[in-house]
């Protein structure tokens, strides 16, 4: 089974807002919170910052427990797969974004939604490198 890829266009400054809207739509559509992983390419998501304020041990325990949406940096090195990954391209270089696409695909089981200002050509190149279809662009 291949991973479906969707691209939600947004400027880097609006990428977090679009990602939050995407997560809300996924949850409203019946996805369980523990089925969603949100990865950021630029600055950490505010919810990740909030969760880290309780300490690293508690933060990582949430990943293991898998009961809620988990927010992390796109360079996440822990082994985790979730049905849905939302990749937020809210900063970083084109190279970092391309690497993040490839890694996010490895974390996604069913759906990868890319929110942000990444160049679709960069995304297409990264996806082709791992044999994934070109992203479907959703209206802004």
GROMACS .gro file of C-alpha atoms in nm:
model
  140
    1UNK     CA    1   0.000   0.000   0.000
    2UNK     CA    2   0.144   0.336  -0.100
    3UNK     CA    3   0.121   0.654   0.097
    4UNK     CA    4  -0.113   0.921  -0.037
    5UNK     CA    5   0.058   1.261  -0.052
    6UNK     CA    6  -0.123   1.594  -0.041
    7UNK     CA    7   0.025   1.943  -0.053
    8UNK     CA    8  -0.153   2.233   0.117
    9UNK     CA    9  -0.001   2.554  -0.021
   10UNK     CA   10   0.087   2.820   0.235
   11UNK     CA   11   0.357   3.075   0.298
   12UNK     CA   12   0.613   2.977   0.557
   13UNK     CA   13   0.455   3.219   0.800
   14UNK     CA   14   0.111   3.063   0.751
   15UNK     CA   15   0.225   2.699   0.741
   16UNK     CA   16   0.161   2.633   1.112
   17UNK     CA   17  -0.193   2.771   1.086
   18UNK     CA   18  -0.264   2.556   0.780
   19UNK     CA   19  -0.123   2.252   0.958
   20UNK     CA   20  -0.345   2.317   1.261
   21UNK     CA   21  -0.646   2.346   1.029
   22UNK     CA   22  -0.542   2.021   0.862
   23UNK     CA   23  -0.514   1.840   1.197
   24UNK     CA   24  -0.858   1.973   1.299
   25UNK     CA   25  -1.007   1.846   0.970
   26UNK     CA   26  -0.846   1.505   1.018
   27UNK     CA   27  -0.982   1.475   1.372
   28UNK     CA   28  -1.325   1.606   1.270
   29UNK     CA   29  -1.319   1.349   0.989
   30UNK     CA   30  -1.281   1.064   1.235
   31UNK     CA   31  -0.908   1.016   1.269
   32UNK     CA   32  -0.797   0.928   1.620
   33UNK     CA   33  -0.554   1.180   1.773
   34UNK     CA   34  -0.295   0.906   1.822
   35UNK     CA   35  -0.297   0.840   1.449
   36UNK     CA   36  -0.145   1.182   1.368
   37UNK     CA   37   0.219   1.291   1.380
   38UNK     CA   38   0.304   1.657   1.309
   39UNK     CA   39   0.661   1.735   1.205
   40UNK     CA   40   0.803   2.086   1.162
   41UNK     CA   41   1.091   2.182   0.933
   42UNK     CA   42   1.140   2.529   1.085
   43UNK     CA   43   1.055   2.652   1.433
   44UNK     CA   44   0.895   2.404   1.672
   45UNK     CA   45   0.517   2.393   1.687
   46UNK     CA   46   0.386   2.584   1.992
   47UNK     CA   47   0.223   2.266   2.123
   48UNK     CA   48   0.558   2.086   2.109
   49UNK     CA   49   0.714   2.371   2.306
   50UNK     CA   50   0.431   2.347   2.560
   51UNK     CA   51   0.470   1.972   2.602
   52UNK     CA   52   0.847   2.002   2.641
   53UNK     CA   53   0.789   2.244   2.928
   54UNK     CA   54   0.689   1.938   3.135
   55UNK     CA   55   1.028   1.780   3.070
   56UNK     CA   56   1.189   1.560   2.808
   57UNK     CA   57   1.088   1.234   2.978
   58UNK     CA   58   0.717   1.320   2.981
   59UNK     CA   59   0.735   1.457   2.626
   60UNK     CA   60   0.884   1.136   2.484
   61UNK     CA   61   0.651   0.921   2.693
   62UNK     CA   62   0.363   1.073   2.495
   63UNK     CA   63   0.517   0.941   2.175
   64UNK     CA   64   0.539   0.592   2.322
   65UNK     CA   65   0.185   0.605   2.463
   66UNK     CA   66   0.050   0.708   2.122
   67UNK     CA   67  -0.280   0.843   2.251
   68UNK     CA   68  -0.262   1.198   2.120
   69UNK     CA   69  -0.136   1.401   1.826
   70UNK     CA   70   0.243   1.412   1.863
   71UNK     CA   71   0.444   1.718   1.759
   72UNK     CA   72   0.817   1.694   1.683
   73UNK     CA   73   1.098   1.831   1.473
   74UNK     CA   74   1.122   1.687   1.121
   75UNK     CA   75   1.463   1.547   1.213
   76UNK     CA   76   1.291   1.305   1.453
   77UNK     CA   77   1.522   1.006   1.488
   78UNK     CA   78   1.305   0.783   1.703
   79UNK     CA   79   1.134   0.499   1.519
   80UNK     CA   80   0.769   0.591   1.484
   81UNK     CA   81   0.505   0.526   1.223
   82UNK     CA   82   0.161   0.680   1.231
   83UNK     CA   83  -0.121   0.649   0.979
   84UNK     CA   84  -0.104   1.025   0.910
   85UNK     CA   85   0.193   1.260   0.907
   86UNK     CA   86   0.150   1.635   0.867
   87UNK     CA   87   0.477   1.796   0.757
   88UNK     CA   88   0.495   2.169   0.827
   89UNK     CA   89   0.742   2.350   0.600
   90UNK     CA   90   0.766   2.665   0.806
   91UNK     CA   91   1.136   2.740   0.758
   92UNK     CA   92   1.469   2.587   0.673
   93UNK     CA   93   1.648   2.543   0.344
   94UNK     CA   94   1.518   2.364   0.034
   95UNK     CA   95   1.762   2.082   0.114
   96UNK     CA   96   1.625   2.046   0.468
   97UNK     CA   97   1.269   2.046   0.329
   98UNK     CA   98   1.357   1.774   0.075
   99UNK     CA   99   1.518   1.562   0.347
  100UNK     CA  100   1.213   1.618   0.567
  101UNK     CA  101   0.981   1.498   0.287
  102UNK     CA  102   1.176   1.176   0.256
  103UNK     CA  103   1.182   1.116   0.632
  104UNK     CA  104   0.813   1.205   0.671
  105UNK     CA  105   0.724   0.946   0.409
  106UNK     CA  106   0.900   0.682   0.619
  107UNK     CA  107   0.692   0.783   0.922
  108UNK     CA  108   0.358   0.783   0.731
  109UNK     CA  109   0.156   0.465   0.683
  110UNK     CA  110  -0.138   0.603   0.482
  111UNK     CA  111  -0.128   0.979   0.431
  112UNK     CA  112   0.134   1.254   0.422
  113UNK     CA  113   0.001   1.610   0.418
  114UNK     CA  114   0.262   1.875   0.348
  115UNK     CA  115   0.166   2.223   0.466
  116UNK     CA  116   0.383   2.514   0.367
  117UNK     CA  117   0.586   2.704   0.122
  118UNK     CA  118   0.808   2.427  -0.003
  119UNK     CA  119   0.874   2.441  -0.372
  120UNK     CA  120   0.657   2.166  -0.528
  121UNK     CA  121   0.951   2.080  -0.757
  122UNK     CA  122   1.166   2.007  -0.451
  123UNK     CA  123   0.886   1.797  -0.308
  124UNK     CA  124   0.842   1.611  -0.634
  125UNK     CA  125   1.213   1.534  -0.653
  126UNK     CA  126   1.224   1.409  -0.295
  127UNK     CA  127   0.913   1.198  -0.344
  128UNK     CA  128   1.038   1.052  -0.671
  129UNK     CA  129   1.359   0.951  -0.493
  130UNK     CA  130   1.158   0.722  -0.264
  131UNK     CA  131   0.916   0.606  -0.534
  132UNK     CA  132   0.615   0.804  -0.415
  133UNK     CA  133   0.366   0.968  -0.649
  134UNK     CA  134   0.371   1.344  -0.703
  135UNK     CA  135   0.176   1.535  -0.437
  136UNK     CA  136  -0.185   1.631  -0.497
  137UNK     CA  137  -0.216   2.006  -0.444
  138UNK     CA  138  -0.518   2.111  -0.238
  139UNK     CA  139  -0.670   2.458  -0.269
  140UNK     CA  140  -0.538   2.725  -0.034
   0.00000   0.00000   0.00000
